[in-house]
Tab-separated table of C-alpha atoms in Angstrom:
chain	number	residue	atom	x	y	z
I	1250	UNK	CA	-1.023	-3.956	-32.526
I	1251	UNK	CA	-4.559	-4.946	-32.966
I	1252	UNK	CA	-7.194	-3.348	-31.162
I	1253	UNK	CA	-10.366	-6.349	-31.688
I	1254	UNK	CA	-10.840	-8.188	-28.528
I	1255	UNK	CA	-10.225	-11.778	-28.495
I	1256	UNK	CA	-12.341	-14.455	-26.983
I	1257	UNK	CA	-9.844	-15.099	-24.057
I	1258	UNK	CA	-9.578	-10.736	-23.967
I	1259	UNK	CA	-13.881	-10.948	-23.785
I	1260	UNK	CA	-13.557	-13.834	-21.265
I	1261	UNK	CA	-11.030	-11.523	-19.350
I	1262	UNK	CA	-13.331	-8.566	-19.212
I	1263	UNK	CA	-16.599	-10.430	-18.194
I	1264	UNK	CA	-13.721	-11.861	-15.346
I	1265	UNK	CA	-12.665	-8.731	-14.192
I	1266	UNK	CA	-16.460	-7.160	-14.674
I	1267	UNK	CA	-17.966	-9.940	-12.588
I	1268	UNK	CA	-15.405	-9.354	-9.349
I	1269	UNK	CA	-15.438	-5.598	-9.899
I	1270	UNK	CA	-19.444	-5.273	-9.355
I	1271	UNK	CA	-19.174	-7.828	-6.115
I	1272	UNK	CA	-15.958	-5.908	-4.486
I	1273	UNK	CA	-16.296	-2.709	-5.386
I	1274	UNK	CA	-16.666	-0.439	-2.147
I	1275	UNK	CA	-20.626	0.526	-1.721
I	1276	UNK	CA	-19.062	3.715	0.608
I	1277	UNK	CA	-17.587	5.055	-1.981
I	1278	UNK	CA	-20.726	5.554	-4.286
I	1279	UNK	CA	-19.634	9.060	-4.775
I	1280	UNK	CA	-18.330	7.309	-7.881
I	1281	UNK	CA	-20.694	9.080	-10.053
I	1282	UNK	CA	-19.902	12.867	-8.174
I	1283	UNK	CA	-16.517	12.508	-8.014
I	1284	UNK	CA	-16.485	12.973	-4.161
I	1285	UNK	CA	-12.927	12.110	-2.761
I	1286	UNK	CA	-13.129	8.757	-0.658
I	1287	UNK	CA	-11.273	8.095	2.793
I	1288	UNK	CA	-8.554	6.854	4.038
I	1289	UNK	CA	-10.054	3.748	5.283
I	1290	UNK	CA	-11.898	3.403	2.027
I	1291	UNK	CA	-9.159	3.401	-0.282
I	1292	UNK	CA	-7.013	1.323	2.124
I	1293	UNK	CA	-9.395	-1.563	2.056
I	1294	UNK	CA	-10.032	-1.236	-1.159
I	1295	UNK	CA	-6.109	-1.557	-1.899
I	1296	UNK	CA	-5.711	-4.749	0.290
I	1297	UNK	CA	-8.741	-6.308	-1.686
I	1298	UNK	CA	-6.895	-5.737	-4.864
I	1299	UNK	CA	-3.644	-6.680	-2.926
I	1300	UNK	CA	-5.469	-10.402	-1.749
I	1301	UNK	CA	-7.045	-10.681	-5.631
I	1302	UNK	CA	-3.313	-10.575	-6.681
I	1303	UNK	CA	-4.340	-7.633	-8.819
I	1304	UNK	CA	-2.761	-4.203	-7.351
I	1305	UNK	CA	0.117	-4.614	-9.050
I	1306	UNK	CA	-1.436	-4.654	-12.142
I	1307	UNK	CA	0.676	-3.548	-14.191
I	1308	UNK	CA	3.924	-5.210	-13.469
I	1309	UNK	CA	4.949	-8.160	-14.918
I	1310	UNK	CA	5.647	-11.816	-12.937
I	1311	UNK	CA	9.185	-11.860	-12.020
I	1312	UNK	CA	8.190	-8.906	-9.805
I	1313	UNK	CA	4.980	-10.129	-8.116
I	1314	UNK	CA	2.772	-8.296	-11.027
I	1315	UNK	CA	0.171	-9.979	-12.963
I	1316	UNK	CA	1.884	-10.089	-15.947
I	1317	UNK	CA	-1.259	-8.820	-17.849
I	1318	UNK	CA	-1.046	-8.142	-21.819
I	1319	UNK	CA	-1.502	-4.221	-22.525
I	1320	UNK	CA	-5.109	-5.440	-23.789
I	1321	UNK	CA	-5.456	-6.657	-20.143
I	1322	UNK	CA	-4.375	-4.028	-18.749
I	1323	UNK	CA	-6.659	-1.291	-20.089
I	1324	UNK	CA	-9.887	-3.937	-19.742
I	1325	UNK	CA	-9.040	-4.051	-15.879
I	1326	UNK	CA	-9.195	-0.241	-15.443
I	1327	UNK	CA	-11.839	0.469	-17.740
I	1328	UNK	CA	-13.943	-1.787	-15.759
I	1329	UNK	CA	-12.553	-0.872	-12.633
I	1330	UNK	CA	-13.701	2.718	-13.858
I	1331	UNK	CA	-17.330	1.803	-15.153
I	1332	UNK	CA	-17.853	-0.423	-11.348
I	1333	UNK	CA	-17.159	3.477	-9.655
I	1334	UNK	CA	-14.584	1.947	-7.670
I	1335	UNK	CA	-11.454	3.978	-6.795
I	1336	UNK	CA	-8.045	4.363	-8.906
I	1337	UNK	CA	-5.249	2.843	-6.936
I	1338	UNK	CA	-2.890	5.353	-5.470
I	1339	UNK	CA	-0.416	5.807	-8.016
I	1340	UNK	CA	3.253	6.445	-6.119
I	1341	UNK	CA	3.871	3.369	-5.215
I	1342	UNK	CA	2.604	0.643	-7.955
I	1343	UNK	CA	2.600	3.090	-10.863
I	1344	UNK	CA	5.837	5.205	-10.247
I	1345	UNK	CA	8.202	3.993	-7.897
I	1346	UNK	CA	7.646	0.349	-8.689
I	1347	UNK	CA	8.956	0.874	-12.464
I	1348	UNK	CA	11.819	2.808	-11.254
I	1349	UNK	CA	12.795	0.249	-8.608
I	1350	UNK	CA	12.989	-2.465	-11.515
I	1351	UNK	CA	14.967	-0.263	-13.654
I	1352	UNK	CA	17.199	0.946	-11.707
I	1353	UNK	CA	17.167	-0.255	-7.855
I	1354	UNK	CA	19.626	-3.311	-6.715
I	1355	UNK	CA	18.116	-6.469	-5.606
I	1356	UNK	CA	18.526	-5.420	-2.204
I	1357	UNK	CA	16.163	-2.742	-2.621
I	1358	UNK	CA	13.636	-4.608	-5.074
I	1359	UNK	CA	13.340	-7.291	-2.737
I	1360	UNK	CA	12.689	-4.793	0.373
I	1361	UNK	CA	10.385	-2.613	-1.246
I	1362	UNK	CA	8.204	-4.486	-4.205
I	1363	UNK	CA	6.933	-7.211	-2.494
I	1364	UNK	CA	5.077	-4.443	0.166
I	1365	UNK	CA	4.270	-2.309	-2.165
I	1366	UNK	CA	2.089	-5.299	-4.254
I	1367	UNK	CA	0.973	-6.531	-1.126
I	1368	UNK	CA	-0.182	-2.925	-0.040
I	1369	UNK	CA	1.357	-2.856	3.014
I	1370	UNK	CA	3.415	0.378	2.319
I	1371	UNK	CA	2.532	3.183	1.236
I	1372	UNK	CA	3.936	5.854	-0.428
I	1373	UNK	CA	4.176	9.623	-1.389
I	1374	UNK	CA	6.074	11.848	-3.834
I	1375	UNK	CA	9.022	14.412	-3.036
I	1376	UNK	CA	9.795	16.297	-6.230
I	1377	UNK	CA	8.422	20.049	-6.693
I	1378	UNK	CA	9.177	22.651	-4.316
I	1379	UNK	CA	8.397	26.496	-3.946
I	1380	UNK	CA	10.004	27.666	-6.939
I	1381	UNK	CA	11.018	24.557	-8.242
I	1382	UNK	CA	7.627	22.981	-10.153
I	1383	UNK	CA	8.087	23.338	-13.784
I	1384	UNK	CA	11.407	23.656	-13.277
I	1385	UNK	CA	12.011	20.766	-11.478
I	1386	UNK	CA	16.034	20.785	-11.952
I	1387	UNK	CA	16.487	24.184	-10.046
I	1388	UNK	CA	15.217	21.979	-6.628
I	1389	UNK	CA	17.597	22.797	-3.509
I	1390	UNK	CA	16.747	20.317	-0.846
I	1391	UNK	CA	20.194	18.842	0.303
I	1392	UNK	CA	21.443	15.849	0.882
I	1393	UNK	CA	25.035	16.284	2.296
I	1394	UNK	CA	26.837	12.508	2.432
I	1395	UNK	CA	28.271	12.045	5.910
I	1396	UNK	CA	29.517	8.493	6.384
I	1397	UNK	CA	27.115	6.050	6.113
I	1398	UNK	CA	24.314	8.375	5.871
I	1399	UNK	CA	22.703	11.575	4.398
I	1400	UNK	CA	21.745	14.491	5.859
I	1401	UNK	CA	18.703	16.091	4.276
I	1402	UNK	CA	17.252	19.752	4.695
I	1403	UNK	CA	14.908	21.290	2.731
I	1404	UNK	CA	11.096	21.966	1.413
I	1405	UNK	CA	8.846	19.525	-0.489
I	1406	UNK	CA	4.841	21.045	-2.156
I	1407	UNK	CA	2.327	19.919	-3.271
I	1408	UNK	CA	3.189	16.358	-2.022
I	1409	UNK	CA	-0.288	14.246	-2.519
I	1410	UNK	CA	-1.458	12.436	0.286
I	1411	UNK	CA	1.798	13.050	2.629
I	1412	UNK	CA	-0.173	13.029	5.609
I	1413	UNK	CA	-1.066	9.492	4.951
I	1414	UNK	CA	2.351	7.981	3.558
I	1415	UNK	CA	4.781	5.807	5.646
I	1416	UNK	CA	7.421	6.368	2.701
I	1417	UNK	CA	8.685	9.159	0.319
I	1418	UNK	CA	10.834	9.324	-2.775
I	1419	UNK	CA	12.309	12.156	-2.946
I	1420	UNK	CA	15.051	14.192	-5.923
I	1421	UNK	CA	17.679	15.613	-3.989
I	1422	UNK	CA	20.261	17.711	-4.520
I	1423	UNK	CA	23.508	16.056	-3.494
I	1424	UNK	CA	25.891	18.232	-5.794
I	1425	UNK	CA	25.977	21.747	-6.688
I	1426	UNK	CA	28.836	20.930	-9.698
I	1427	UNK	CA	28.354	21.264	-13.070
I	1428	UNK	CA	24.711	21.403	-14.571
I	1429	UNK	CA	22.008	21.400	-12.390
I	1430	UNK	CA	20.636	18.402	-13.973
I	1431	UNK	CA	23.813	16.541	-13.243
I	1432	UNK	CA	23.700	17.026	-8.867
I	1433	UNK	CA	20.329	15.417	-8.724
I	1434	UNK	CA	19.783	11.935	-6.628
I	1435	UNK	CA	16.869	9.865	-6.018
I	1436	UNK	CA	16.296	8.724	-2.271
I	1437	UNK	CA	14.213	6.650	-0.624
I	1438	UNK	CA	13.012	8.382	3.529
I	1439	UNK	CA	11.273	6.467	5.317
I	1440	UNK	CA	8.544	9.206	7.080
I	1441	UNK	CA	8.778	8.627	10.427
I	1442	UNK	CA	12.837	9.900	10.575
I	1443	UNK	CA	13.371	12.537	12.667
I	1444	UNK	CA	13.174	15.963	11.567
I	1445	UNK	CA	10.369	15.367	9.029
I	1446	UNK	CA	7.030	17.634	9.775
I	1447	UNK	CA	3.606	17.479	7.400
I	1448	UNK	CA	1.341	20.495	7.002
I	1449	UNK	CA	-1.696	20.367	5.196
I	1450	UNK	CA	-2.457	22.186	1.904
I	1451	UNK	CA	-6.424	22.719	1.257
I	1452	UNK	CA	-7.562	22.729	-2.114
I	1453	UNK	CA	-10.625	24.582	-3.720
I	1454	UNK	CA	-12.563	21.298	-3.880
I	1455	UNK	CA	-12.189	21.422	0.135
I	1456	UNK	CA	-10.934	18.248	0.779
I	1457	UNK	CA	-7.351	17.854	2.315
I	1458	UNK	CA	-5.163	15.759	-0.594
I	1459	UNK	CA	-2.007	18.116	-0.379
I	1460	UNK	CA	0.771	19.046	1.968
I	1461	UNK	CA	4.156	20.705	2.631
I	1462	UNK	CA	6.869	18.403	3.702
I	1463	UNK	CA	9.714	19.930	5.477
I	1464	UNK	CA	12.786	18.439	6.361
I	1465	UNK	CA	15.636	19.310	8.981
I	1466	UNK	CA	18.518	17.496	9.747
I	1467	UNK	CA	16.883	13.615	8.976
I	1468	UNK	CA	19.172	11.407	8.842
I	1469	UNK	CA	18.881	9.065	5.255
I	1470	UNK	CA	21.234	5.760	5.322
I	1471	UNK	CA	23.279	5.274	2.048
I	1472	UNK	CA	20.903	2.357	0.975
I	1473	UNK	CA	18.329	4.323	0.516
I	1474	UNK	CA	19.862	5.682	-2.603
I	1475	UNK	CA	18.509	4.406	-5.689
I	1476	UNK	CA	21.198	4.187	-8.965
I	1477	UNK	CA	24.255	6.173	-8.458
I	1478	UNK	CA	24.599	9.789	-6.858
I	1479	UNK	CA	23.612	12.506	-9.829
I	1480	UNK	CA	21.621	9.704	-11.549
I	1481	UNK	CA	18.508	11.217	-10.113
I	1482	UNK	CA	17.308	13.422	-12.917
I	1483	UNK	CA	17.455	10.128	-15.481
I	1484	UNK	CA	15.164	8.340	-13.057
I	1485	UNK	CA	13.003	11.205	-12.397
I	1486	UNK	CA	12.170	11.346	-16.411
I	1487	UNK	CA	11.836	7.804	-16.478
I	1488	UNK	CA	9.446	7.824	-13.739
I	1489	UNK	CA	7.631	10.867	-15.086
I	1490	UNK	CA	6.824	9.197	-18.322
I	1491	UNK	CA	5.120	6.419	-15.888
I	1492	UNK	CA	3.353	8.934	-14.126
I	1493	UNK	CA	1.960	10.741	-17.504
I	1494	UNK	CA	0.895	7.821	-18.779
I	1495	UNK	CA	-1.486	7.474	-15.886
I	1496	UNK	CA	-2.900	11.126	-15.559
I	1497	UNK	CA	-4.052	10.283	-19.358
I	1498	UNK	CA	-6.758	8.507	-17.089
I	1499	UNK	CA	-8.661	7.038	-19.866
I	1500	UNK	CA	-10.787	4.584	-17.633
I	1501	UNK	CA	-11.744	7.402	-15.411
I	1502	UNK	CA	-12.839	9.585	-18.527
I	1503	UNK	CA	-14.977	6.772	-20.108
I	1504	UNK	CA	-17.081	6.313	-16.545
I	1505	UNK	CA	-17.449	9.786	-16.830
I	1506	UNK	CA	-18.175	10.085	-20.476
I	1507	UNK	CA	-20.745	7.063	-20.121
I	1508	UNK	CA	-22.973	8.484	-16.930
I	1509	UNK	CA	-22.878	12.017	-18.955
I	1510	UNK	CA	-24.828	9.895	-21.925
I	1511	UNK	CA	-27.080	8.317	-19.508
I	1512	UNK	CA	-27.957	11.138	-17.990
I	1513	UNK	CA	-28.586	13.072	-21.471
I	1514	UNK	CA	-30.584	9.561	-22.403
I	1515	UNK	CA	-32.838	10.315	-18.930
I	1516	UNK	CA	-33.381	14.234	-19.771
I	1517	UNK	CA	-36.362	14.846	-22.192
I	1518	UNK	CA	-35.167	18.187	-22.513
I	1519	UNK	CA	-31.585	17.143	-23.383
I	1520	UNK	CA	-31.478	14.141	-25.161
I	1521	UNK	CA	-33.127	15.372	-28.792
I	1522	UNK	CA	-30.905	18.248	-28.353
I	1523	UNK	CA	-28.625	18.362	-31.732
I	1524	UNK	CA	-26.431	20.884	-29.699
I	1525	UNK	CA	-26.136	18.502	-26.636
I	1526	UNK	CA	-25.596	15.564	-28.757
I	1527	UNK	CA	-23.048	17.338	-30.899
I	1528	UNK	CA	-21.136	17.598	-27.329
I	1529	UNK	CA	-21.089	14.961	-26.858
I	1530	UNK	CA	-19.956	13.508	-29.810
I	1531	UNK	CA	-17.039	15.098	-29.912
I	1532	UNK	CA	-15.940	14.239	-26.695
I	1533	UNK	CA	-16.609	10.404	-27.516
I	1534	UNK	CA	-14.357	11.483	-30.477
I	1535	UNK	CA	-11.714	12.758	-28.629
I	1536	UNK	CA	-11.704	9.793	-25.884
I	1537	UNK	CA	-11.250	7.377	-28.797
I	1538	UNK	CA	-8.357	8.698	-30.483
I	1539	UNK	CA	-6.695	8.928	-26.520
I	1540	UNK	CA	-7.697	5.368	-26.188
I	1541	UNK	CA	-5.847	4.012	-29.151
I	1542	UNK	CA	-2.616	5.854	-28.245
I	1543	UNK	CA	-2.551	4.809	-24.432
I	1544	UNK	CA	-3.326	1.272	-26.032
I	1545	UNK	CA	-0.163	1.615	-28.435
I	1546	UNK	CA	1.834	3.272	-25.630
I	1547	UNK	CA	0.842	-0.241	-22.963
I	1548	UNK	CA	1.948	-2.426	-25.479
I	1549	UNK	CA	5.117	-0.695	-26.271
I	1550	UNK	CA	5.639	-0.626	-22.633
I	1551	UNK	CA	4.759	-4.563	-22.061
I	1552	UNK	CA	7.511	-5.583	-24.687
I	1553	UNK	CA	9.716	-3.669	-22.537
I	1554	UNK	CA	10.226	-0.287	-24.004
I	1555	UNK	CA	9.932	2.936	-21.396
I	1556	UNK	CA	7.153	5.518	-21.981
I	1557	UNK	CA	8.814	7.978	-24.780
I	1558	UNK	CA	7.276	10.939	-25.757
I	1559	UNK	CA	4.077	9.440	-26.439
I	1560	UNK	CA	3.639	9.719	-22.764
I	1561	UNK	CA	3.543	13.573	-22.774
I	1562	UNK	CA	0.952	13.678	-25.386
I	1563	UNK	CA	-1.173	11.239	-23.854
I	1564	UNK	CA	-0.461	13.732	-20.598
I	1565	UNK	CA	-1.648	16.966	-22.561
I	1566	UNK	CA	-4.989	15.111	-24.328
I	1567	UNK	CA	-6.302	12.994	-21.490
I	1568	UNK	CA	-6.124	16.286	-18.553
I	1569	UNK	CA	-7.387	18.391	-21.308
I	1570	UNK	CA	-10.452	15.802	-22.251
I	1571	UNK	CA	-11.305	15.743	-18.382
I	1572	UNK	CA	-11.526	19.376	-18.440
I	1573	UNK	CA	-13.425	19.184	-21.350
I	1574	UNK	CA	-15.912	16.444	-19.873
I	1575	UNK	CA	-16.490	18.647	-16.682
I	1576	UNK	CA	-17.188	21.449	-19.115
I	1577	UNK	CA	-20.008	19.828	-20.880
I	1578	UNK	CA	-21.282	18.712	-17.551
I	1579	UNK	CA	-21.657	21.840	-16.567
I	1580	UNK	CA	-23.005	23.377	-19.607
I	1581	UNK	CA	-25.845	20.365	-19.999
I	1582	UNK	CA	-26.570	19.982	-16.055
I	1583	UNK	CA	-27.537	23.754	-15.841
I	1584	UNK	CA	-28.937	24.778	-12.522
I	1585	UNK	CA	-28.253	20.576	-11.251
I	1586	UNK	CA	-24.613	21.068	-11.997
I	1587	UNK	CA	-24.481	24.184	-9.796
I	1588	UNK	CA	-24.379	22.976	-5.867
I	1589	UNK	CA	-20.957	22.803	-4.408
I	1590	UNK	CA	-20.806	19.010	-3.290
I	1591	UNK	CA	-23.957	18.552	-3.010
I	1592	UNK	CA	-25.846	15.526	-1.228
I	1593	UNK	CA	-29.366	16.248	-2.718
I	1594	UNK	CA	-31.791	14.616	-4.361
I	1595	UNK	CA	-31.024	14.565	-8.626
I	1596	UNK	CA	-29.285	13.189	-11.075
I	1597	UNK	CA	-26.174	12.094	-9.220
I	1598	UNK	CA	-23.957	12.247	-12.694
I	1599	UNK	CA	-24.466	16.294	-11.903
I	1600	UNK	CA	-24.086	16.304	-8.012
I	1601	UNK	CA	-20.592	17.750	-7.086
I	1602	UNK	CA	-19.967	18.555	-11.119
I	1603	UNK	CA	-18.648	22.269	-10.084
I	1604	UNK	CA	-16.208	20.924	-7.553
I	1605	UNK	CA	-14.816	18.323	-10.131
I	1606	UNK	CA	-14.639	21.166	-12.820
I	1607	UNK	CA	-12.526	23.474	-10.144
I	1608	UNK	CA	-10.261	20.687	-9.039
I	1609	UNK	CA	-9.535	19.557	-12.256
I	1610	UNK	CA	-7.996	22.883	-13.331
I	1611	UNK	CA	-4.973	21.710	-11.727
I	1612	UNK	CA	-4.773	18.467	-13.976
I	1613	UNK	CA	-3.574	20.534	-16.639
I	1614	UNK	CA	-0.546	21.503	-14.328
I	1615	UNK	CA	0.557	18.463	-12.058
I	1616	UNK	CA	2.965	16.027	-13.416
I	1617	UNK	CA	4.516	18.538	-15.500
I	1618	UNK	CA	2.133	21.433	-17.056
I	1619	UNK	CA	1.168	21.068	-20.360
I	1620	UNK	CA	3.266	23.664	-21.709
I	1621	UNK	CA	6.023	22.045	-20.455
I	1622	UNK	CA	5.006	18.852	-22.136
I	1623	UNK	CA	4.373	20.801	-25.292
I	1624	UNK	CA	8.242	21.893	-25.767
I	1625	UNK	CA	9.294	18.285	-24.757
I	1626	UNK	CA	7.367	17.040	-28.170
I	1627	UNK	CA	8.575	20.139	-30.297
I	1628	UNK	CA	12.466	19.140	-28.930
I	1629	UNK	CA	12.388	15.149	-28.993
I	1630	UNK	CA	10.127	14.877	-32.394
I	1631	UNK	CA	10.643	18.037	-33.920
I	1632	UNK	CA	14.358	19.062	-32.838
I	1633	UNK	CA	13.258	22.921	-32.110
């Protein structure tokens, strides 16, 4: 593909640029310290999107997308990024959209798209479970077919942002025959079924994003299911690859990237520092080569091909490069970097810089750990 910007792809950015300074949310300035936003906040923020006919912004038009180019596509969240305003919640446009194109009926794709691109539903993700993270196929929650309907009992972790969801996909088992891989479905539970109860996980950043989902005796009707019974492991790769793609985060890593430099620019101290600007460098390094490849992997993806195992590299570089960034935050932001979510005065780029660094240990783990992701390349493009 090639990577120079057109005219129309400069027009597009100064477009995009333009809206995203006048609509970005002012409340949720904690762009440059990473503070987590509400639930109002990233609500309104959705429905903004939702009116601009831009949430789904990464489908094409015959499903109420925007039909962007991959070009587009990484313009509109690099801006998005560099404005400070939130990343759209991911489950619904970013994951189960895809998998409801590929692989729900029209039934379901006319139900479900059309909220989800208006954001008027939202949703969560039921796949790991105690025991059951890595190795997502050992998963136990049941879903025992009686008539019409399914009967589900079992344990979701881990689920982000449960408490707020009116929807969750979930993998469920629905045979115990054969591989484990093979008695795997994908349903779709609406959360306000009977027998469904939400308890809140607290992470070390303090903020509540996580939760337990328990389930006992809800009722699921047959619709619900998505492709055929024991399909669910197919779809939950497929999906997966979607989701990887995302955690990459490249947008997200540039706005951080960018304030680091500005604030290094702003430090007398810092910013003849050949050790400070050799960090830096390499990081801007690093981003660039990510860049390219998620660029690559969106236009692969926009001709119609699903994420391969590209995805799982751009998973294992872009978590590892927002470690990294938080790292050299830290390490240049010294005794400023220090304060646990802090609201003093200083250089805001540092404020809250610890409590990214500790949450983001877990980006290295969620969506699949990056081990995991390791022995998928050395299998699909090495055959070990």
């Amino acid at each position: 593909m090639n990577f120079d910007y057109s005219p129309e792809d400069q027009a597009f950015r100064a477009e995009v640029r333009a809206w995203m300074q006048a609509n970005a949310p002012r409340d949720a300035s904690g762009k440059a310290t990473g503070m987590r936003i509400g639930k109002e906040t990233q609500f309104a923020w959705e429905k903004k999107l939702a009116s601009k006919g831009w949430l789904a912004w990464s489908w094409p038009k015959e499903f109420g997308g925007t039909g962007w180019s991959a070009t587009q596509r990484e313009i509109f969240d690099t801006e998005r990024a560099l404005a400070g305003a939130p990343s759209i919640m991911p489950f619904g446009v970013m994951m189960l959209g895809p998998v409801l194109m590929q692989f729900g009926t029209k039934e379901q794709q006319q139900r479900y798209l059309p909220k989800i691109a208006q954001a008027e539903q939202v949703w969560c993700q039921g796949y790991s479970e105690p025991g059951s993270g890595s190795d997502l196929a050992s998963l136990k929650t049941q879903a025992l077919r009686q008539g019409d309907k399914y009967v589900v009992n079992g344990q979701k972790i881990w689920t982000t942002q449960g408490h707020w969801a009116e929807w969750i996909f979930c993998l469920v088992r629905t045979s115990t025959d054969g591989a484990k891989q093979q008695g795997i479905s994908f349903l779709l539970i609406d959360m306000k079924t009977p027998g469904i109860e939400v308890r809140p996980i607290l992470t070390i950043d303090g903020h509540h994003h996580l939760n337990e989902v328990f389930f006992t005796d809800v009722e699921v009707p047959v619709e619900n299911l998505v492709g055929a019974e024991g399909q669910g492991w197919t779809i939950a790769k497929y999906l997966l690859g979607h989701e990887r793609t995302g955690i990459a985060a490249v947008g997200d890593s540039k706005r951080q990237l960018s304030w680091l430099k500005e604030s290094v620019a702003r430090d007398v101290a810092l910013k003849d520092d050949p050790h400070a600007r050799r960090r830096i460098t390499e990081l801007e390094v690093d981003l660039m080569a990510l860049e390219y490849t998620n660029l690559r992997t969106l236009d692969s993806m926009s001709r119609g091909h699903a994420p391969g195992p590209e995805s799982s590299g751009l998973k294992i570089k872009g978590t590892e490069l927002q470690q990294a960034i938080t790292e050299v935050q830290l390490e240049l932001g010294g005794h400023d970097a220090m304060p646990w979510q802090s609201e003093i005065d200083g250089d805001p780029v540092y404020r809250a810089a610890n409590t990214r660094y500790n949450f983001l240990r877990a980006c290295t783990i969620y969506g699949g750990s990056n081990e995991i992701q390791k022995n998928v390349l050395a299998k699909v493009l090495i055959g070990l």
